């Protein structure tokens, strides 16, 4: 059984670090770090471009510190809402006011100042966008997560690591269609992940795209986002578009089958990892074989 700190307690250093690790949602680490690999694979002009100080530090940052920042600030400002959220009972950690969490969030937000000099200037705006959207999503006064439509649109932040990585390697921005396709994918992914939270959010009076639409229409919204994403990627390369069609296909299957969405939600880390790996291998194939 998961042991959580009591209200205001800090525990030992080991317990605090263990808590921060759980807070960072390890099963979702690749949601931020994975796009870095994709961006590097498609930006690289040679094998030597794949592993550089810039690519290494971006991957390391978005693997763990960026997740502590993103989910830490979310948990701080969702403390009251999470009291009624069943996901916090087993798979995630429930924030109880530990002082170490705001300190860790601030530290992780400041870390890019240390490695920004290693990056091309074209990458910096995307790091700023990640931090700004990550904070504005959860923290007042913006708190996008409680504003239908903005909660979904702002979650394009999940592709900013990939765009930053591409720009860091290439020294220029990726194709606009790739950014649009990735942003639409992230919008659909975020809103799908909000479906299991519809009832807890309604109980606490939290308004989201999912609570506004309801479960059935949220499925349709996610399917539309993912279909549009596949079209955008397909305009770049038909193979990319075909791969991204897995998402509207999945949401259609889940919506029409007797699958509990709370269970289906936990499939997506594995699905996204496989799709991300295929995208990365496609970029590496292009690099090695033309």
CSV table of C-alpha atoms in Angstrom, one decimal:
chain,number,residue,atom,x,y,z
A,1,UNK,CA,0.0,0.0,0.0
A,2,UNK,CA,1.4,3.4,-1.0
A,3,UNK,CA,2.5,5.5,2.0
A,4,UNK,CA,1.9,9.2,1.7
A,5,UNK,CA,3.1,12.1,3.9
A,6,UNK,CA,0.7,13.5,6.4
A,7,UNK,CA,-0.4,17.1,6.1
A,8,UNK,CA,2.6,19.4,6.2
A,9,UNK,CA,5.1,16.6,7.0
A,10,UNK,CA,8.3,16.4,5.1
A,11,UNK,CA,9.8,13.0,6.1
A,12,UNK,CA,13.4,12.0,5.5
A,13,UNK,CA,15.3,13.2,2.4
A,14,UNK,CA,14.8,9.7,0.9
A,15,UNK,CA,11.0,9.9,1.5
A,16,UNK,CA,10.9,13.4,0.0
A,17,UNK,CA,12.8,12.3,-3.1
A,18,UNK,CA,10.6,9.2,-3.4
A,19,UNK,CA,7.5,11.4,-3.2
A,20,UNK,CA,8.8,13.8,-5.9
A,21,UNK,CA,9.5,10.8,-8.1
A,22,UNK,CA,5.9,9.6,-7.7
A,23,UNK,CA,4.6,13.1,-8.3
A,24,UNK,CA,6.5,13.3,-11.6
A,25,UNK,CA,4.4,10.5,-13.0
A,26,UNK,CA,7.1,8.1,-14.3
A,27,UNK,CA,4.7,6.4,-16.7
A,28,UNK,CA,4.3,9.7,-18.4
A,29,UNK,CA,7.9,10.8,-18.6
A,30,UNK,CA,8.2,10.0,-22.3
A,31,UNK,CA,5.3,12.4,-23.0
A,32,UNK,CA,7.9,15.2,-22.7
A,33,UNK,CA,11.2,13.4,-23.3
A,34,UNK,CA,9.9,11.3,-26.3
A,35,UNK,CA,9.2,14.4,-28.5
A,36,UNK,CA,12.9,15.4,-27.9
A,37,UNK,CA,14.0,12.2,-29.5
A,38,UNK,CA,11.6,12.7,-32.4
A,39,UNK,CA,12.7,16.3,-33.0
A,40,UNK,CA,16.4,15.3,-32.9
A,41,UNK,CA,15.9,12.4,-35.3
A,42,UNK,CA,14.2,14.6,-37.9
A,43,UNK,CA,16.5,17.6,-37.5
A,44,UNK,CA,19.8,15.8,-37.6
A,45,UNK,CA,21.9,16.2,-40.8
A,46,UNK,CA,24.4,13.6,-39.8
A,47,UNK,CA,24.9,10.9,-37.1
A,48,UNK,CA,27.1,13.3,-35.2
A,49,UNK,CA,24.1,15.6,-34.7
A,50,UNK,CA,22.2,12.9,-32.7
A,51,UNK,CA,24.2,13.1,-29.5
A,52,UNK,CA,25.6,16.5,-28.6
A,53,UNK,CA,25.6,18.5,-25.4
A,54,UNK,CA,22.4,20.3,-26.4
A,55,UNK,CA,20.5,17.1,-27.3
A,56,UNK,CA,21.7,15.3,-24.1
A,57,UNK,CA,20.8,18.1,-21.8
A,58,UNK,CA,17.3,18.6,-23.4
A,59,UNK,CA,16.5,14.9,-23.1
A,60,UNK,CA,17.7,14.8,-19.5
A,61,UNK,CA,15.7,17.9,-18.6
A,62,UNK,CA,12.5,16.8,-20.2
A,63,UNK,CA,12.8,13.3,-18.8
A,64,UNK,CA,12.6,14.2,-15.1
A,65,UNK,CA,13.0,17.9,-14.0
A,66,UNK,CA,10.4,19.2,-16.5
A,67,UNK,CA,7.9,16.5,-15.2
A,68,UNK,CA,8.5,17.6,-11.6
A,69,UNK,CA,7.8,21.2,-12.6
A,70,UNK,CA,4.7,20.4,-14.7
A,71,UNK,CA,3.0,17.9,-12.4
A,72,UNK,CA,4.2,19.6,-9.2
A,73,UNK,CA,2.6,22.9,-10.0
A,74,UNK,CA,-0.5,21.0,-11.0
A,75,UNK,CA,-0.7,19.2,-7.7
A,76,UNK,CA,-0.1,22.3,-5.7
A,77,UNK,CA,-3.0,24.2,-7.2
A,78,UNK,CA,-5.2,21.1,-7.4
A,79,UNK,CA,-4.9,20.1,-3.8
A,80,UNK,CA,-8.7,20.5,-3.0
A,81,UNK,CA,-9.8,18.9,-6.3
A,82,UNK,CA,-7.5,15.9,-5.8
A,83,UNK,CA,-9.0,15.2,-2.5
A,84,UNK,CA,-11.9,13.6,-4.4
A,85,UNK,CA,-9.9,12.1,-7.3
A,86,UNK,CA,-9.6,8.3,-7.1
A,87,UNK,CA,-6.4,8.3,-9.3
A,88,UNK,CA,-4.6,9.8,-6.3
A,89,UNK,CA,-5.4,6.7,-4.2
A,90,UNK,CA,-3.1,4.3,-6.0
A,91,UNK,CA,-1.4,5.4,-9.2
A,92,UNK,CA,-0.4,9.0,-8.3
A,93,UNK,CA,0.6,11.0,-5.2
A,94,UNK,CA,-1.7,13.3,-3.3
A,95,UNK,CA,-0.1,16.6,-2.4
A,96,UNK,CA,-0.5,17.4,1.3
A,97,UNK,CA,1.3,20.7,1.7
A,98,UNK,CA,4.9,19.5,1.8
A,99,UNK,CA,7.2,22.6,1.6
A,100,UNK,CA,9.7,20.6,-0.5
A,101,UNK,CA,7.3,20.5,-3.5
A,102,UNK,CA,7.2,24.3,-4.3
A,103,UNK,CA,11.0,24.4,-3.8
A,104,UNK,CA,11.5,21.6,-6.2
A,105,UNK,CA,9.1,23.1,-8.8
A,106,UNK,CA,10.9,26.5,-8.6
A,107,UNK,CA,14.3,24.8,-9.0
A,108,UNK,CA,13.1,22.8,-12.0
A,109,UNK,CA,11.6,25.9,-13.6
A,110,UNK,CA,15.0,27.7,-13.2
A,111,UNK,CA,17.2,24.9,-14.6
A,112,UNK,CA,16.9,25.9,-18.2
A,113,UNK,CA,18.8,29.1,-17.3
A,114,UNK,CA,21.9,26.9,-16.8
A,115,UNK,CA,21.8,25.1,-20.1
A,116,UNK,CA,20.2,27.7,-22.4
A,117,UNK,CA,23.7,28.9,-23.6
A,118,UNK,CA,24.2,25.4,-25.2
A,119,UNK,CA,21.1,25.9,-27.4
A,120,UNK,CA,20.6,27.6,-30.7
A,121,UNK,CA,18.6,30.8,-30.4
A,122,UNK,CA,15.7,29.3,-32.3
A,123,UNK,CA,15.1,26.8,-29.5
A,124,UNK,CA,14.8,29.3,-26.7
A,125,UNK,CA,11.2,30.5,-27.4
A,126,UNK,CA,10.0,27.0,-27.1
A,127,UNK,CA,11.5,26.5,-23.7
A,128,UNK,CA,9.8,29.7,-22.6
A,129,UNK,CA,6.6,28.5,-24.1
A,130,UNK,CA,6.8,25.2,-22.2
A,131,UNK,CA,7.4,27.0,-18.9
A,132,UNK,CA,4.8,29.7,-19.5
A,133,UNK,CA,2.0,27.3,-20.6
A,134,UNK,CA,2.9,24.8,-17.9
A,135,UNK,CA,2.5,27.4,-15.2
A,136,UNK,CA,-0.5,29.1,-16.8
A,137,UNK,CA,-2.3,25.8,-17.1
A,138,UNK,CA,-2.5,25.1,-13.4
A,139,UNK,CA,-1.7,28.4,-11.6
A,140,UNK,CA,-3.9,31.4,-11.2
A,141,UNK,CA,-4.7,33.9,-12.5
A,142,UNK,CA,-4.8,32.2,-15.9
A,143,UNK,CA,-5.5,28.6,-14.7
A,144,UNK,CA,-6.3,27.4,-18.2
A,145,UNK,CA,-7.3,24.0,-16.9
A,146,UNK,CA,-10.6,25.4,-15.6
A,147,UNK,CA,-11.5,27.1,-18.9
A,148,UNK,CA,-13.1,24.9,-21.5
A,149,UNK,CA,-11.2,25.0,-24.9
A,150,UNK,CA,-8.2,26.8,-23.3
A,151,UNK,CA,-7.4,23.7,-21.2
A,152,UNK,CA,-7.2,21.7,-24.4
A,153,UNK,CA,-5.4,24.2,-26.6
A,154,UNK,CA,-2.8,25.1,-24.0
A,155,UNK,CA,-1.7,21.4,-23.9
A,156,UNK,CA,0.1,21.9,-27.1
A,157,UNK,CA,2.9,22.5,-24.5
A,158,UNK,CA,3.6,18.8,-24.7
A,159,UNK,CA,5.2,19.1,-28.2
A,160,UNK,CA,7.3,22.2,-27.3
A,161,UNK,CA,10.2,19.9,-26.1
A,162,UNK,CA,10.3,18.3,-29.6
A,163,UNK,CA,10.2,21.6,-31.4
A,164,UNK,CA,12.9,23.0,-29.1
A,165,UNK,CA,15.1,19.9,-29.8
A,166,UNK,CA,14.5,20.2,-33.6
A,167,UNK,CA,15.5,23.9,-33.5
A,168,UNK,CA,18.5,23.2,-31.3
A,169,UNK,CA,19.9,20.7,-33.8
A,170,UNK,CA,18.8,22.4,-37.1
A,171,UNK,CA,19.2,26.0,-36.0
A,172,UNK,CA,15.8,26.7,-37.6
A,173,UNK,CA,12.1,25.8,-37.0
A,174,UNK,CA,10.5,22.6,-38.1
A,175,UNK,CA,7.8,22.6,-40.8
A,176,UNK,CA,4.6,24.4,-39.7
A,177,UNK,CA,2.5,21.4,-40.5
A,178,UNK,CA,4.5,19.3,-38.1
A,179,UNK,CA,3.9,21.8,-35.3
A,180,UNK,CA,0.2,22.0,-36.2
A,181,UNK,CA,-0.1,18.2,-36.4
A,182,UNK,CA,1.7,17.7,-33.1
A,183,UNK,CA,-0.4,20.4,-31.4
A,184,UNK,CA,-3.6,18.8,-32.5
A,185,UNK,CA,-2.4,15.4,-31.3
A,186,UNK,CA,-1.6,16.9,-27.8
A,187,UNK,CA,-5.0,18.6,-27.6
A,188,UNK,CA,-6.8,15.3,-28.3
A,189,UNK,CA,-4.5,13.4,-25.8
A,190,UNK,CA,-5.1,15.9,-23.0
A,191,UNK,CA,-8.9,16.0,-23.5
A,192,UNK,CA,-9.1,12.2,-23.7
A,193,UNK,CA,-7.1,12.0,-20.4
A,194,UNK,CA,-9.7,14.3,-18.8
A,195,UNK,CA,-12.6,11.8,-19.4
A,196,UNK,CA,-11.9,9.7,-16.3
A,197,UNK,CA,-12.0,13.0,-14.3
A,198,UNK,CA,-15.4,14.2,-15.5
A,199,UNK,CA,-17.3,13.2,-12.4
A,200,UNK,CA,-14.6,14.2,-9.8
A,201,UNK,CA,-14.3,17.6,-11.6
A,202,UNK,CA,-18.1,18.1,-11.7
A,203,UNK,CA,-18.3,17.3,-8.0
A,204,UNK,CA,-15.8,20.1,-7.2
A,205,UNK,CA,-17.3,22.5,-9.7
A,206,UNK,CA,-14.2,22.4,-12.0
A,207,UNK,CA,-15.1,23.3,-15.7
A,208,UNK,CA,-13.1,21.6,-18.4
A,209,UNK,CA,-13.7,20.8,-22.1
A,210,UNK,CA,-14.6,17.3,-21.0
A,211,UNK,CA,-17.1,18.3,-18.3
A,212,UNK,CA,-18.7,20.8,-20.8
A,213,UNK,CA,-19.0,18.2,-23.6
A,214,UNK,CA,-19.8,15.1,-21.5
A,215,UNK,CA,-18.2,11.7,-22.2
A,216,UNK,CA,-19.8,10.9,-25.6
A,217,UNK,CA,-19.1,14.3,-27.2
A,218,UNK,CA,-15.6,14.4,-25.7
A,219,UNK,CA,-14.9,11.1,-27.6
A,220,UNK,CA,-16.0,12.9,-30.8
A,221,UNK,CA,-13.8,16.0,-30.0
A,222,UNK,CA,-10.7,13.8,-29.4
A,223,UNK,CA,-11.4,11.9,-32.6
A,224,UNK,CA,-11.7,15.1,-34.6
A,225,UNK,CA,-8.4,16.5,-33.1
A,226,UNK,CA,-6.6,13.3,-33.9
A,227,UNK,CA,-8.0,13.0,-37.4
A,228,UNK,CA,-7.0,16.6,-38.2
A,229,UNK,CA,-3.5,15.7,-36.8
A,230,UNK,CA,-3.2,12.8,-39.1
A,231,UNK,CA,-4.2,14.9,-42.0
A,232,UNK,CA,-1.6,17.5,-41.2
A,233,UNK,CA,1.1,14.9,-40.8
A,234,UNK,CA,-0.1,13.2,-44.0
A,235,UNK,CA,0.4,16.4,-45.9
A,236,UNK,CA,4.1,16.2,-44.9
A,237,UNK,CA,4.4,12.5,-45.6
A,238,UNK,CA,1.7,9.9,-46.2
A,239,UNK,CA,3.4,7.4,-44.0
A,240,UNK,CA,3.3,9.8,-41.0
A,241,UNK,CA,-0.4,10.4,-41.6
A,242,UNK,CA,-1.1,6.7,-41.8
A,243,UNK,CA,0.7,6.1,-38.5
A,244,UNK,CA,-1.2,8.8,-36.8
A,245,UNK,CA,-4.6,7.4,-37.9
A,246,UNK,CA,-4.1,4.9,-35.0
A,247,UNK,CA,-5.5,7.5,-32.6
A,248,UNK,CA,-8.9,8.3,-34.2
A,249,UNK,CA,-9.2,4.5,-34.8
A,250,UNK,CA,-8.6,3.8,-31.1
A,251,UNK,CA,-11.0,6.4,-29.8
A,252,UNK,CA,-13.7,5.2,-32.2
A,253,UNK,CA,-13.1,1.6,-30.9
A,254,UNK,CA,-13.2,2.7,-27.2
A,255,UNK,CA,-16.3,4.8,-27.7
A,256,UNK,CA,-18.3,2.0,-29.4
A,257,UNK,CA,-17.0,-1.0,-27.4
A,258,UNK,CA,-17.8,-1.9,-23.8
A,259,UNK,CA,-14.4,-0.6,-22.6
A,260,UNK,CA,-14.2,1.4,-19.3
A,261,UNK,CA,-12.5,4.6,-20.2
A,262,UNK,CA,-10.7,4.6,-16.8
A,263,UNK,CA,-9.0,1.4,-17.9
A,264,UNK,CA,-8.3,2.5,-21.5
A,265,UNK,CA,-6.7,5.7,-20.3
A,266,UNK,CA,-3.8,3.7,-18.8
A,267,UNK,CA,-3.1,2.0,-22.2
A,268,UNK,CA,-2.0,5.2,-23.8
A,269,UNK,CA,1.5,5.5,-22.2
A,270,UNK,CA,2.4,2.2,-23.9
A,271,UNK,CA,0.6,3.2,-27.2
A,272,UNK,CA,2.3,6.6,-27.3
A,273,UNK,CA,5.7,5.0,-26.6
A,274,UNK,CA,5.2,2.6,-29.6
A,275,UNK,CA,4.0,5.4,-31.9
A,276,UNK,CA,6.8,7.7,-30.8
A,277,UNK,CA,9.4,4.9,-31.3
A,278,UNK,CA,8.1,4.4,-34.9
A,279,UNK,CA,8.3,8.1,-35.6
A,280,UNK,CA,11.8,8.2,-34.3
A,281,UNK,CA,12.9,5.2,-36.3
A,282,UNK,CA,11.4,6.8,-39.4
A,283,UNK,CA,13.6,9.9,-38.8
A,284,UNK,CA,16.7,7.8,-38.3
A,285,UNK,CA,15.9,5.8,-41.4
A,286,UNK,CA,15.7,9.0,-43.4
A,287,UNK,CA,19.1,10.1,-41.9
A,288,UNK,CA,20.9,6.8,-42.6
A,289,UNK,CA,19.3,5.7,-45.9
A,290,UNK,CA,17.9,8.9,-47.4
